[in-house]
Each structure stands twice: as structure tokens, then as C-alpha cells.
Amino acid sequence: MNEREREETAEEHWQWLESLLHKIYVDAMVHGMKHGEEAQDGG
């Protein structure tokens, strides 16, 4: 594997990881907001 291939592989992995982390973060935020709404409603 040459330098160019390593850079391309690293970029692909970073894009995959970034999208995964974004999904986890957004899902956690939505989940927390739902619990906050339930707490305000007395639930």
C-alpha cells in the first residue's frame, strides 16, 4: 500500500467514523429532549 492509498483509506475511515458519531450524538440529543419534555409534563 503506497502513501496515496493510505491517505485515501484514512479519509474513507474518517468519513465513516464521523457519520457514525454524528448519528450517535443526534440520537442521544433527541432521546434527552424527549425525557426533558416528559419531565416538564410531569411524566
PDB file of C-alpha atoms in Angstrom:
ATOM      1  CA  MET A   1       0.000   0.000   0.000  1.00  0.00           C
ATOM      2  CA  ASN A   2       1.526   3.294  -1.057  1.00  0.00           C
ATOM      3  CA  GLU A   3       1.138   6.711   0.566  1.00  0.00           C
ATOM      4  CA  ARG A   4      -1.769   7.743  -1.664  1.00  0.00           C
ATOM      5  CA  GLU A   5      -3.695   4.551  -0.896  1.00  0.00           C
ATOM      6  CA  ARG A   6      -3.078   5.035   2.835  1.00  0.00           C
ATOM      7  CA  GLU A   7      -4.383   8.598   2.677  1.00  0.00           C
ATOM      8  CA  GLU A   8      -7.493   7.504   0.757  1.00  0.00           C
ATOM      9  CA  THR A   9      -8.164   4.683   3.225  1.00  0.00           C
ATOM     10  CA  ALA A  10      -7.700   7.019   6.185  1.00  0.00           C
ATOM     11  CA  GLU A  11     -10.091   9.551   4.642  1.00  0.00           C
ATOM     12  CA  GLU A  12     -12.719   6.853   3.988  1.00  0.00           C
ATOM     13  CA  HIS A  13     -12.464   5.588   7.555  1.00  0.00           C
ATOM     14  CA  TRP A  14     -12.715   9.109   8.958  1.00  0.00           C
ATOM     15  CA  GLN A  15     -15.838   9.825   6.886  1.00  0.00           C
ATOM     16  CA  TRP A  16     -17.430   6.599   8.143  1.00  0.00           C
ATOM     17  CA  LEU A  17     -16.494   7.345  11.769  1.00  0.00           C
ATOM     18  CA  GLU A  18     -17.681  10.944  11.535  1.00  0.00           C
ATOM     19  CA  SER A  19     -21.096   9.874  10.215  1.00  0.00           C
ATOM     20  CA  LEU A  20     -21.408   7.227  12.945  1.00  0.00           C
ATOM     21  CA  LEU A  21     -20.512   9.695  15.700  1.00  0.00           C
ATOM     22  CA  HIS A  22     -22.951  12.238  14.260  1.00  0.00           C
ATOM     23  CA  LYS A  23     -25.784   9.676  14.330  1.00  0.00           C
ATOM     24  CA  ILE A  24     -24.975   8.695  17.917  1.00  0.00           C
ATOM     25  CA  TYR A  25     -24.794  12.343  19.036  1.00  0.00           C
ATOM     26  CA  VAL A  26     -28.060  13.324  17.336  1.00  0.00           C
ATOM     27  CA  ASP A  27     -29.884  10.229  18.623  1.00  0.00           C
ATOM     28  CA  ALA A  28     -28.667  10.939  22.163  1.00  0.00           C
ATOM     29  CA  MET A  29     -29.742  14.573  21.925  1.00  0.00           C
ATOM     30  CA  VAL A  30     -33.224  13.632  20.667  1.00  0.00           C
ATOM     31  CA  HIS A  31     -33.517  11.000  23.394  1.00  0.00           C
ATOM     32  CA  GLY A  32     -32.565  13.551  26.046  1.00  0.00           C
ATOM     33  CA  MET A  33     -35.031  16.093  24.692  1.00  0.00           C
ATOM     34  CA  LYS A  34     -37.851  13.532  24.887  1.00  0.00           C
ATOM     35  CA  HIS A  35     -37.016  12.834  28.527  1.00  0.00           C
ATOM     36  CA  GLY A  36     -36.915  16.569  29.213  1.00  0.00           C
ATOM     37  CA  GLU A  37     -40.367  17.020  27.682  1.00  0.00           C
ATOM     38  CA  GLU A  38     -41.716  14.123  29.767  1.00  0.00           C
ATOM     39  CA  ALA A  39     -40.284  15.670  32.937  1.00  0.00           C
ATOM     40  CA  GLN A  40     -41.929  19.017  32.150  1.00  0.00           C
ATOM     41  CA  ASP A  41     -45.262  17.263  31.558  1.00  0.00           C
ATOM     42  CA  GLY A  42     -44.981  15.546  34.921  1.00  0.00           C
ATOM     43  CA  GLY A  43     -44.266  12.152  33.413  1.00  0.00           C
TER      44      GLY A  43
END
